Short mmCIF file of C-alpha atoms in Angstrom, two decimals:
data_model
loop_
_atom_site.label_atom_id
_atom_site.label_comp_id
_atom_site.label_asym_id
_atom_site.label_seq_id
_atom_site.Cartn_x
_atom_site.Cartn_y
_atom_site.Cartn_z
CA MET A 11 174.34 99.27 200.02
CA ILE A 12 174.97 98.32 196.37
CA GLU A 13 178.59 98.64 195.37
CA GLU A 14 179.06 100.20 191.95
CA GLN A 15 180.79 98.03 189.39
CA LYS A 16 183.09 99.93 187.08
CA HIS A 17 182.87 98.65 183.53
CA ASP A 18 185.67 98.79 181.01
CA THR A 19 184.73 101.21 178.26
CA ILE A 20 185.31 101.50 174.53
CA VAL A 21 184.78 105.01 173.15
CA VAL A 22 183.48 105.33 169.58
CA LEU A 23 184.07 108.71 167.93
CA ASP A 24 181.25 109.47 165.52
CA PHE A 25 182.22 110.91 162.12
CA GLY A 26 178.67 110.63 160.80
CA GLY A 27 178.79 107.35 158.90
CA GLN A 28 175.55 105.47 158.31
CA TYR A 29 176.93 102.51 160.26
CA SER A 30 178.60 104.52 163.06
CA HIS A 31 176.06 103.55 165.65
CA LEU A 32 176.19 99.85 164.85
CA ILE A 33 179.78 99.83 166.06
CA THR A 34 178.68 100.76 169.56
CA ARG A 35 176.10 98.01 169.58
CA ARG A 36 178.56 95.40 168.29
CA VAL A 37 180.98 96.23 171.08
CA ARG A 38 178.18 95.79 173.60
CA GLU A 39 177.44 92.38 172.09
CA CYS A 40 180.89 91.50 173.38
CA ASN A 41 179.53 92.40 176.87
CA VAL A 42 181.73 95.49 176.96
CA TYR A 43 180.28 98.95 177.54
CA SER A 44 180.67 101.32 174.60
CA GLU A 45 179.69 104.94 174.21
CA LEU A 46 179.28 107.08 171.11
CA LEU A 47 180.88 110.53 171.36
CA PRO A 48 181.30 113.50 168.99
CA TYR A 49 184.30 113.17 166.69
CA ASN A 50 185.78 116.46 167.91
CA MET A 51 185.67 115.75 171.64
CA PRO A 52 188.97 116.90 173.23
CA ALA A 53 191.33 114.13 174.24
CA GLU A 54 191.19 115.32 177.86
CA LYS A 55 187.43 114.80 177.91
CA ILE A 56 187.81 111.37 176.33
CA LEU A 57 190.28 110.44 179.06
CA GLU A 58 187.60 111.23 181.66
CA LYS A 59 185.74 108.18 180.30
CA ASP A 60 188.85 106.10 181.14
CA PRO A 61 188.59 104.17 177.86
CA LYS A 62 190.38 100.89 177.28
CA GLY A 63 190.25 101.58 173.56
CA ILE A 64 188.95 104.03 170.95
CA ILE A 65 187.22 103.34 167.64
CA LEU A 66 187.02 105.95 164.87
CA SER A 67 183.84 105.45 162.86
CA GLY A 68 183.25 105.76 159.15
CA GLY A 69 181.89 108.94 157.60
CA PRO A 70 180.80 110.51 154.32
CA ALA A 71 183.63 113.05 154.01
CA SER A 72 187.08 112.83 152.37
CA VAL A 73 190.04 113.58 154.62
CA TYR A 74 191.66 115.87 152.03
CA GLU A 75 188.57 118.09 151.68
CA LYS A 76 188.39 121.49 153.29
CA ASP A 77 186.62 121.35 156.67
CA ALA A 78 186.74 117.54 156.77
CA PRO A 79 185.99 116.34 160.32
CA VAL A 80 189.11 115.51 162.32
CA CYS A 81 189.61 114.24 165.84
CA ASP A 82 191.95 115.70 168.42
CA PRO A 83 195.48 114.64 167.31
CA LYS A 84 196.21 113.69 170.92
CA VAL A 85 193.80 110.74 170.52
CA PHE A 86 196.68 108.78 168.98
CA ASP A 87 198.94 109.50 171.97
CA LEU A 88 196.61 108.37 174.77
CA LYS A 89 198.41 105.02 175.05
CA VAL A 90 195.24 103.05 174.41
CA PRO A 91 194.57 100.97 171.28
CA VAL A 92 192.80 102.78 168.43
CA LEU A 93 190.86 101.15 165.59
CA GLY A 94 189.94 103.23 162.55
CA ILE A 95 187.06 101.97 160.39
CA CYS A 96 186.71 103.20 156.77
CA TYR A 97 186.96 107.02 157.12
CA GLY A 98 188.51 106.35 160.52
CA LEU A 99 191.37 104.44 158.89
CA GLN A 100 191.86 107.13 156.26
CA LEU A 101 191.87 109.86 158.90
CA MET A 102 194.43 108.00 161.01
CA ALA A 103 196.70 107.52 158.01
CA HIS A 104 196.28 111.15 156.91
CA MET A 105 196.95 112.64 160.36
CA LEU A 106 200.00 110.43 160.99
CA GLY A 107 201.82 111.21 157.74
CA GLY A 108 200.39 108.77 155.22
CA LYS A 109 198.68 109.64 151.95
CA VAL A 110 194.98 109.24 151.12
CA SER A 111 193.74 109.68 147.56
CA ARG A 112 190.74 109.09 145.34
CA ALA A 113 190.46 105.40 144.46
CA ARG A 114 190.87 104.47 140.80
CA LYS A 115 188.07 101.98 141.32
CA ARG A 116 185.56 102.48 144.12
CA GLU A 117 184.38 99.54 146.22
CA PHE A 118 180.80 99.20 147.43
CA GLY A 119 179.16 96.10 148.83
CA LYS A 120 180.45 92.53 149.07
CA THR A 121 184.19 92.31 148.43
CA GLU A 122 186.72 89.49 148.82
CA LEU A 123 189.38 90.23 151.44
CA GLU A 124 192.76 88.47 151.54
CA ILE A 125 194.16 88.14 155.07
CA LEU A 126 197.95 88.42 155.24
CA ASP A 127 198.38 88.16 159.03
CA ASN A 128 195.87 86.72 161.48
CA SER A 129 197.81 87.24 164.71
CA ASP A 130 195.69 90.08 166.19
CA LEU A 131 192.62 91.61 164.46
CA PHE A 132 192.00 88.43 162.49
CA PHE A 133 192.92 86.02 165.29
CA GLY A 134 191.00 82.76 165.12
CA ILE A 135 189.92 83.24 161.51
CA ASN A 136 191.50 80.22 159.91
CA ARG A 137 190.88 81.30 156.33
CA LYS A 138 193.04 83.28 153.96
CA LYS A 139 190.07 84.86 152.22
CA ILE A 140 186.74 86.13 153.56
CA PHE A 141 184.01 88.39 152.24
CA CYS A 142 183.75 91.88 153.75
CA TRP A 143 181.45 94.88 153.21
CA MET A 144 183.05 97.88 151.54
CA SER A 145 181.69 101.41 151.09
CA HIS A 146 184.41 103.85 150.01
CA SER A 147 185.63 106.10 147.21
CA ASP A 148 189.03 106.92 148.79
CA ILE A 149 191.92 104.64 149.71
CA VAL A 150 195.10 104.83 151.75
CA GLU A 151 197.78 105.08 149.10
CA THR A 152 200.84 105.37 151.34
CA LEU A 153 201.01 104.12 154.95
CA PRO A 154 202.41 106.25 157.77
CA GLN A 155 205.84 105.31 159.07
CA GLY A 156 205.73 102.23 161.30
CA PHE A 157 202.54 100.80 159.79
CA GLU A 158 202.20 97.52 157.92
CA THR A 159 199.47 95.89 155.83
CA ILE A 160 197.66 92.86 157.27
CA ALA A 161 194.85 92.46 154.66
CA ARG A 162 194.10 93.62 151.12
CA THR A 163 191.54 93.40 148.34
CA GLU A 164 191.95 93.50 144.58
CA ASN A 165 191.41 97.26 144.47
CA CYS A 166 192.52 98.25 147.97
CA PRO A 167 196.16 97.41 148.78
CA HIS A 168 195.82 98.46 152.45
CA ALA A 169 192.42 97.07 153.46
CA ALA A 170 193.64 96.41 157.01
CA VAL A 171 196.73 97.87 158.69
CA ARG A 172 198.46 98.09 162.04
CA SER A 173 201.25 99.76 163.93
CA LYS A 174 202.17 97.25 166.62
CA ASP A 175 204.40 99.60 168.59
CA ARG A 176 201.59 102.15 169.06
CA LYS A 177 198.68 99.67 169.03
CA LEU A 178 197.00 101.50 166.17
CA PHE A 179 194.82 99.50 163.77
CA GLY A 180 192.66 100.31 160.77
CA VAL A 181 190.29 98.55 158.39
CA GLN A 182 188.87 99.95 155.17
CA PHE A 183 185.82 97.66 155.33
CA HIS A 184 182.95 97.60 157.84
CA PRO A 185 183.25 94.75 160.38
CA GLU A 186 180.18 96.08 162.22
CA VAL A 187 177.68 95.11 159.49
CA VAL A 188 176.34 91.57 159.30
CA HIS A 189 177.47 91.23 155.66
CA THR A 190 181.12 91.04 156.73
CA GLU A 191 182.14 87.46 157.49
CA PHE A 192 183.63 87.11 160.98
CA GLY A 193 182.88 90.80 161.57
CA LYS A 194 181.81 90.22 165.15
CA GLN A 195 184.99 88.24 165.80
CA ILE A 196 187.14 91.04 164.38
CA ILE A 197 185.53 93.56 166.72
CA GLU A 198 185.79 91.12 169.62
CA ASN A 199 189.49 90.59 168.88
CA PHE A 200 190.05 94.33 169.13
CA VAL A 201 187.92 94.79 172.24
CA ILE A 202 188.87 91.69 174.24
CA ARG A 203 192.29 90.57 172.95
CA ILE A 204 193.88 93.90 172.04
CA CYS A 205 192.20 96.31 174.48
CA LYS A 206 191.93 93.59 177.16
CA CYS A 207 188.43 94.65 178.24
CA ARG A 208 186.54 92.59 180.80
CA PRO A 209 183.13 91.38 179.52
CA THR A 210 181.07 92.70 182.45
CA TRP A 211 178.42 94.75 180.60
CA LYS A 212 175.35 92.59 181.20
CA MET A 213 171.75 93.49 181.94
CA GLU A 214 171.84 91.52 185.20
CA ASN A 215 174.49 93.96 186.42
CA PHE A 216 172.73 96.94 184.87
CA VAL A 217 169.65 96.53 187.09
CA ASP A 218 171.43 97.08 190.39
CA GLU A 219 173.51 99.92 188.99
CA ALA A 220 170.49 101.64 187.46
CA ILE A 221 168.46 101.35 190.66
CA ARG A 222 171.29 102.89 192.64
CA LYS A 223 171.64 105.76 190.15
CA ILE A 224 167.88 106.39 190.04
CA ARG A 225 167.74 106.61 193.82
CA SER A 226 170.71 108.94 193.94
CA VAL A 227 169.12 111.26 191.36
CA ILE A 228 165.51 111.27 192.55
CA LYS A 229 166.36 111.08 196.27
CA ASP A 230 163.10 111.60 198.20
CA ASP A 231 161.20 113.16 195.30
CA ARG A 232 158.29 111.61 193.42
CA ALA A 233 158.12 110.72 189.72
CA ILE A 234 155.50 110.39 187.03
CA CYS A 235 156.06 107.95 184.16
CA ALA A 236 154.91 108.22 180.56
CA LEU A 237 153.60 104.67 180.10
CA SER A 238 152.65 103.51 176.61
CA GLY A 239 152.65 99.75 177.03
CA GLY A 240 155.59 99.26 174.69
CA VAL A 241 158.68 97.48 175.93
CA ASP A 242 160.66 100.74 176.32
CA SER A 243 158.33 102.70 178.58
CA SER A 244 157.22 99.53 180.37
CA THR A 245 160.79 98.58 181.23
CA ALA A 246 161.55 102.13 182.35
CA ALA A 247 158.44 102.12 184.54
CA VAL A 248 159.21 98.80 186.23
CA LEU A 249 162.86 99.76 186.74
CA VAL A 250 162.00 103.08 188.40
CA HIS A 251 159.24 101.39 190.43
CA LYS A 252 161.83 98.96 191.82
CA ALA A 253 163.96 101.96 192.77
CA ILE A 254 161.38 104.23 194.43
CA GLY A 255 158.24 102.10 194.84
CA ASP A 256 154.94 103.91 195.30
CA ARG A 257 156.57 107.29 194.80
CA LEU A 258 156.19 106.52 191.08
CA VAL A 259 152.87 107.27 189.41
CA CYS A 260 152.40 105.84 185.90
CA VAL A 261 150.17 107.72 183.48
CA PHE A 262 148.74 105.96 180.44
CA ILE A 263 147.42 108.50 177.95
CA ASN A 264 145.07 107.39 175.24
CA HIS A 265 145.70 109.95 172.52
CA GLY A 266 143.29 108.23 170.16
CA LEU A 267 146.18 106.97 168.04
CA LEU A 268 146.74 103.63 169.74
CA ARG A 269 146.57 100.10 168.36
CA LYS A 270 143.37 98.09 168.60
CA ASN A 271 142.52 96.98 172.19
CA GLU A 272 145.71 98.60 173.51
CA PRO A 273 144.22 100.51 176.49
CA GLU A 274 142.50 97.41 177.86
CA GLU A 275 145.57 95.19 177.44
CA VAL A 276 148.01 97.66 179.00
CA LEU A 277 145.84 98.38 182.03
CA LYS A 278 145.27 94.68 182.64
CA ILE A 279 149.01 93.94 182.67
CA PHE A 280 150.13 96.86 184.82
CA ARG A 281 147.23 97.10 187.21
CA ASP A 282 146.31 93.43 187.59
CA LYS A 283 149.56 91.54 186.95
CA LEU A 284 152.26 93.99 188.06
CA LYS A 285 150.15 95.76 190.73
CA MET A 286 151.43 99.20 189.76
CA ASN A 287 149.70 102.54 190.26
CA VAL A 288 148.43 103.56 186.81
CA ILE A 289 146.28 106.58 186.00
CA TYR A 290 144.35 106.25 182.75
CA VAL A 291 143.61 109.42 180.79
CA ASP A 292 141.41 109.36 177.70
CA ALA A 293 142.51 112.46 175.77
CA SER A 294 141.51 111.19 172.33
CA GLU A 295 139.27 114.10 171.36
CA ARG A 296 141.83 116.61 172.53
CA PHE A 297 144.69 115.19 170.44
CA LEU A 298 142.60 114.59 167.33
CA LYS A 299 141.22 118.13 167.49
CA ARG A 300 144.75 119.56 167.51
CA LEU A 301 145.75 117.34 164.58
CA LYS A 302 142.80 118.38 162.44
CA GLY A 303 143.99 119.79 159.13
CA VAL A 304 147.68 119.03 159.84
CA THR A 305 149.46 117.12 157.07
CA ASP A 306 153.19 117.71 157.68
CA PRO A 307 154.79 114.71 159.48
CA GLU A 308 157.16 116.81 161.59
CA GLU A 309 154.33 119.12 162.62
CA LYS A 310 152.23 116.13 163.68
CA ARG A 311 155.09 114.82 165.83
CA LYS A 312 155.64 118.20 167.47
CA ILE A 313 151.95 118.70 168.21
CA ILE A 314 151.64 115.25 169.78
CA GLY A 315 154.80 115.71 171.86
CA GLU A 316 153.67 119.11 173.10
CA GLU A 317 150.19 117.85 173.96
CA PHE A 318 151.67 114.91 175.83
CA ILE A 319 153.62 117.26 178.07
CA LYS A 320 150.52 119.39 178.66
CA VAL A 321 148.50 116.36 179.74
CA PHE A 322 151.25 115.19 182.05
CA THR A 323 151.47 118.63 183.57
CA GLU A 324 147.74 118.63 184.28
CA VAL A 325 147.84 115.14 185.79
CA ALA A 326 150.87 116.10 187.87
CA GLU A 327 148.90 118.97 189.39
CA LYS A 328 146.34 116.46 190.62
CA VAL A 329 148.82 114.00 192.14
CA GLY A 330 151.03 116.34 194.14
CA ARG A 331 153.32 117.72 191.42
CA PRO A 332 156.03 115.02 191.08
CA LYS A 333 159.36 116.58 190.15
CA TRP A 334 160.47 113.92 187.69
CA LEU A 335 159.06 112.74 184.37
CA VAL A 336 160.25 109.23 183.41
CA GLN A 337 160.52 108.42 179.70
CA GLY A 338 161.58 105.29 177.83
CA THR A 339 164.00 107.09 175.51
CA LEU A 340 166.54 104.75 173.89
CA TYR A 341 169.96 105.33 172.35
CA PRO A 342 168.67 105.17 168.72
CA ASP A 343 166.07 107.87 169.59
CA VAL A 344 168.88 110.15 170.73
CA ILE A 345 171.03 109.19 167.75
CA GLU A 346 168.33 109.79 165.11
CA SER A 347 167.72 113.22 166.57
CA ALA A 348 171.46 113.91 165.96
CA ARG A 349 172.34 114.35 169.60
CA THR A 350 176.00 113.28 169.29
CA GLU A 351 176.75 116.49 167.38
CA SER A 352 178.23 114.40 164.61
CA PRO A 353 178.16 115.45 160.95
CA ALA A 354 175.09 113.20 160.60
CA SER A 355 171.93 115.02 159.69
CA ARG A 356 168.81 114.82 161.80
CA ILE A 357 166.67 111.98 160.44
CA LYS A 358 163.50 112.85 162.32
CA THR A 359 162.39 114.54 165.50
CA HIS A 360 161.47 112.10 168.24
CA HIS A 361 158.61 113.37 170.34
CA ASN A 362 160.36 112.38 173.56
CA VAL A 363 163.89 113.62 172.77
CA GLY A 364 165.40 117.05 173.06
CA GLY A 365 164.42 118.27 176.49
CA LEU A 366 161.21 119.77 177.82
CA PRO A 367 159.52 123.10 177.09
CA PRO A 368 160.55 125.83 179.58
CA TRP A 369 157.03 126.07 180.98
CA THR A 370 156.94 122.47 182.27
CA PRO A 371 157.54 121.72 185.97
CA PHE A 372 159.37 118.43 185.31
CA LYS A 373 162.94 117.29 185.37
CA ILE A 374 163.41 114.50 182.87
CA LEU A 375 164.65 111.01 183.80
CA GLU A 376 165.62 108.62 181.00
CA PRO A 377 167.02 105.46 182.62
CA LEU A 378 167.29 103.60 179.29
CA ARG A 379 168.72 106.37 177.10
CA MET A 380 172.07 104.58 176.70
CA LEU A 381 170.54 101.22 175.73
CA TYR A 382 169.61 99.65 172.43
CA LYS A 383 166.32 97.84 171.85
CA ASP A 384 167.80 94.34 172.16
CA GLU A 385 169.38 95.34 175.48
CA VAL A 386 166.04 96.67 176.70
CA ARG A 387 164.35 93.37 175.87
CA LYS A 388 167.00 91.51 177.87
CA LEU A 389 166.56 93.96 180.73
CA ALA A 390 162.77 93.51 180.61
CA ARG A 391 163.16 89.77 181.08
CA VAL A 392 165.57 90.28 183.97
CA LEU A 393 162.96 92.56 185.58
CA GLY A 394 160.26 89.92 185.12
CA LEU A 395 158.02 91.68 182.59
CA PRO A 396 155.53 89.35 180.86
CA GLU A 397 156.43 88.08 177.40
CA GLU A 398 153.50 89.87 175.75
CA ILE A 399 155.29 93.12 176.65
CA VAL A 400 158.84 91.92 175.96
CA LYS A 401 158.04 90.65 172.47
CA ARG A 402 155.80 93.50 171.34
CA HIS A 403 156.87 95.19 168.16
CA PRO A 404 158.12 98.78 168.51
CA PHE A 405 155.33 101.33 168.38
CA PRO A 406 156.07 105.03 167.85
CA GLY A 407 155.11 107.53 170.55
CA PRO A 408 152.97 109.54 168.09
CA GLY A 409 151.15 106.29 167.38
CA LEU A 410 149.14 105.78 164.22
CA ALA A 411 149.59 109.46 163.33
CA VAL A 412 152.95 108.62 161.74
CA ARG A 413 151.45 105.68 159.86
CA ILE A 414 148.80 107.89 158.32
CA ILE A 415 150.11 109.93 155.41
CA GLY A 416 148.52 113.35 155.30
CA GLU A 417 145.78 114.51 157.66
CA VAL A 418 144.67 112.19 160.45
CA THR A 419 140.96 111.64 159.87
CA PRO A 420 138.55 109.29 161.69
CA GLU A 421 138.20 107.14 158.56
CA LYS A 422 141.93 106.78 157.93
CA LEU A 423 142.51 106.15 161.63
CA ARG A 424 139.91 103.35 161.66
CA ILE A 425 141.39 101.75 158.55
CA CYS A 426 144.96 101.97 159.84
CA ARG A 427 144.02 100.48 163.22
CA GLU A 428 141.95 97.60 161.85
CA ALA A 429 144.37 96.76 159.04
CA SER A 430 147.39 96.79 161.37
CA TYR A 431 145.57 94.43 163.73
CA ILE A 432 144.99 91.99 160.86
CA VAL A 433 148.67 92.18 159.81
CA GLU A 434 149.86 91.32 163.33
CA GLU A 435 147.22 88.62 163.82
CA GLU A 436 148.11 86.81 160.60
CA LEU A 437 151.83 86.95 161.37
CA LYS A 438 151.17 85.41 164.78
CA LYS A 439 149.07 82.64 163.23
CA ALA A 440 151.91 81.91 160.78
CA GLY A 441 154.54 81.90 163.55
CA LEU A 442 156.30 84.89 162.01
CA TYR A 443 155.50 87.69 164.46
CA ASP A 444 158.57 87.07 166.65
CA LYS A 445 160.82 86.68 163.60
CA VAL A 446 160.30 90.20 162.24
CA TRP A 447 161.15 93.57 163.79
CA GLN A 448 157.97 95.47 163.00
CA ALA A 449 154.73 95.01 161.05
CA PHE A 450 151.88 97.42 160.41
CA ALA A 451 149.62 99.08 157.87
CA ILE A 452 149.96 102.53 156.30
CA VAL A 453 147.11 104.64 154.96
CA GLY A 454 147.25 107.78 152.86
CA ASP A 455 144.89 109.80 150.70
CA ASP A 456 145.42 107.80 147.50
CA LYS A 457 142.45 105.75 146.36
CA ALA A 458 141.96 103.07 143.74
CA VAL A 459 139.01 101.51 142.00
CA GLY A 460 137.90 98.08 143.13
CA ILE A 461 134.98 95.73 142.73
CA LEU A 462 133.06 94.92 145.88
CA GLY A 463 130.35 92.41 145.20
CA ASP A 464 129.16 93.29 141.71
CA GLN A 465 129.67 97.00 142.11
CA ARG A 466 132.50 99.35 141.21
CA ALA A 467 133.88 101.05 144.33
CA LEU A 468 136.51 103.67 145.06
CA GLY A 469 138.47 102.88 148.20
CA HIS A 470 141.73 103.52 150.07
CA ILE A 471 145.04 101.85 149.27
CA VAL A 472 146.57 100.17 152.33
CA ILE A 473 150.35 99.64 152.30
CA VAL A 474 151.62 96.79 154.46
CA ARG A 475 155.08 97.35 155.96
CA ILE A 476 156.95 94.39 157.49
CA VAL A 477 160.68 94.69 158.20
CA THR A 478 163.51 92.71 159.72
CA SER A 479 166.20 94.41 161.78
CA LEU A 480 168.61 93.90 164.65
CA ASP A 481 168.35 97.32 166.26
CA GLY A 482 166.17 99.57 164.14
CA MET A 483 169.15 101.56 162.86
CA THR A 484 169.00 99.69 159.55
CA ALA A 485 166.20 97.46 158.30
CA ASP A 486 165.26 95.27 155.36
CA TRP A 487 161.83 94.33 154.06
CA ALA A 488 160.71 90.91 155.21
CA ARG A 489 160.39 88.14 152.63
CA ILE A 490 157.00 86.96 153.84
CA PRO A 491 155.55 83.84 152.14
CA TYR A 492 153.07 84.73 149.42
CA GLU A 493 150.28 82.76 151.03
CA VAL A 494 150.58 84.82 154.23
CA LEU A 495 150.55 88.07 152.27
CA GLU A 496 147.55 86.79 150.35
CA ARG A 497 145.63 86.12 153.58
CA ILE A 498 146.54 89.57 154.90
CA SER A 499 145.37 91.22 151.68
CA ASN A 500 142.12 89.24 151.49
CA ARG A 501 141.22 89.93 155.09
CA ILE A 502 141.94 93.67 154.85
CA THR A 503 139.85 94.15 151.69
CA ASN A 504 137.05 91.93 153.01
CA GLU A 505 136.93 93.08 156.63
CA VAL A 506 138.03 96.72 156.61
CA GLU A 507 135.39 98.92 155.06
CA GLY A 508 136.65 101.48 152.58
CA VAL A 509 139.73 99.56 151.35
CA THR A 510 140.02 98.29 147.77
CA TRP A 511 143.75 97.69 147.27
CA VAL A 512 146.59 96.33 149.44
CA ALA A 513 150.25 96.90 148.52
CA TYR A 514 153.47 95.62 150.12
CA ALA A 515 156.40 97.98 150.82
CA ILE A 516 159.79 96.61 149.72
CA SER A 517 162.06 99.58 150.52
CA SER A 518 164.91 99.05 152.96
CA LYS A 519 166.30 101.47 155.55
CA PRO A 520 168.27 103.28 154.19
CA PRO A 521 167.17 104.83 151.88
CA ALA A 522 163.68 104.63 153.38
CA THR A 523 162.85 104.86 157.08
CA ILE A 524 160.81 102.20 158.87
CA GLU A 525 157.90 104.50 159.68
CA PRO A 526 156.56 106.44 156.69
CA CYS A 527 156.21 109.74 158.56
#
């Protein structure tokens, strides 16, 4: 019998800031489990998590506004260390008797920080000045009683504060973003030195714990897995297979929106290499028929998600009606669908998040729903998945439908598939594929005049999107060498019929998203 290992936990209360979810990931990089919870969760419920520390995230509101989000005041009396970041610092100061006001001069972006005391939060940083990342319009003007300043900037006199007696800390800047020098060390100082957490959150430990939990949930029932061939669903499938063996049936649905050669590659890996039971369903015509005439991105996602469930239901009828449907849902999927009930708005609807329609016979099992992508890749290696799966770029569940702007037509689908294949192939040849987060082609209805041979031709514009990221929550456009972009452009216009122009997308996330739809 596997003995459960209890991990120390850091709770992050989400006030809706754009970087809120990076905090959770940064804590996990310290090998400490962290969980994102709604800002208004009662202190008694927080205590049920047995946290070693609490972090208050940033947020877009001002603490002095009407209906500004506030946490349970008892959070500051739980006798565990608390770290407030940006809005979290302002809220702490406001609730404990300090004064927060509009800044005379706002600070956004790279800012020089002067460290006044490096005995706790800044321990090990042997410099008096570092650069940090600011994003605020308000400042703490007067500290609550018992607090002292441990860092400042030119325009922010209380850029980092503490109350030693109560183990309360606050920073006006964002240590969770990579632009802040020593940001990871600041978070590690809070988590390890101040909260005294044990660094036991590792994927090697996660495997045994997950298998035990899966077995306890599924018991003697059978499960059916939504297998796409991406690292998320593949890892979920292998993990559940280790837990319940042949009682898992994997279903690979070809919805006609897959990458080039994907069905053949996925079946070869899972049937031949991993020896797993995989049912292949070609439902291309069915999906494309339902998408005919649909142009709205959200509507496309909903149609594809609904059709997926219908197909699974039909397959389940043929294989003995398994009770459980396994999905490779990750933490960012849940977050982007605004499932923490934070003030954050819903960014997009994920086809595999939000529960199942009432008419389905399944109970849903999401063994990876608390993991980030980088953690899933580590887990995949621990489970022995081949590198061609581990290193694959993320691919959305709705497939090429969300990379086609407007209606999904056979012509646009062909162009998107062939052009994306060229993008990936050229990046691999240049040794860049593993250095970027995601790379693909986008096709819409816009056309431009070109010259093919000696003739004037009207063809589609293909937009190439290549981004770098750590977790998909934020992303930047990749600075690909011009000669590689030139080869990509030449090949697409020469080899993909119906394309005359190739453009390169240079919008970051935010304000853009990674996928166009």
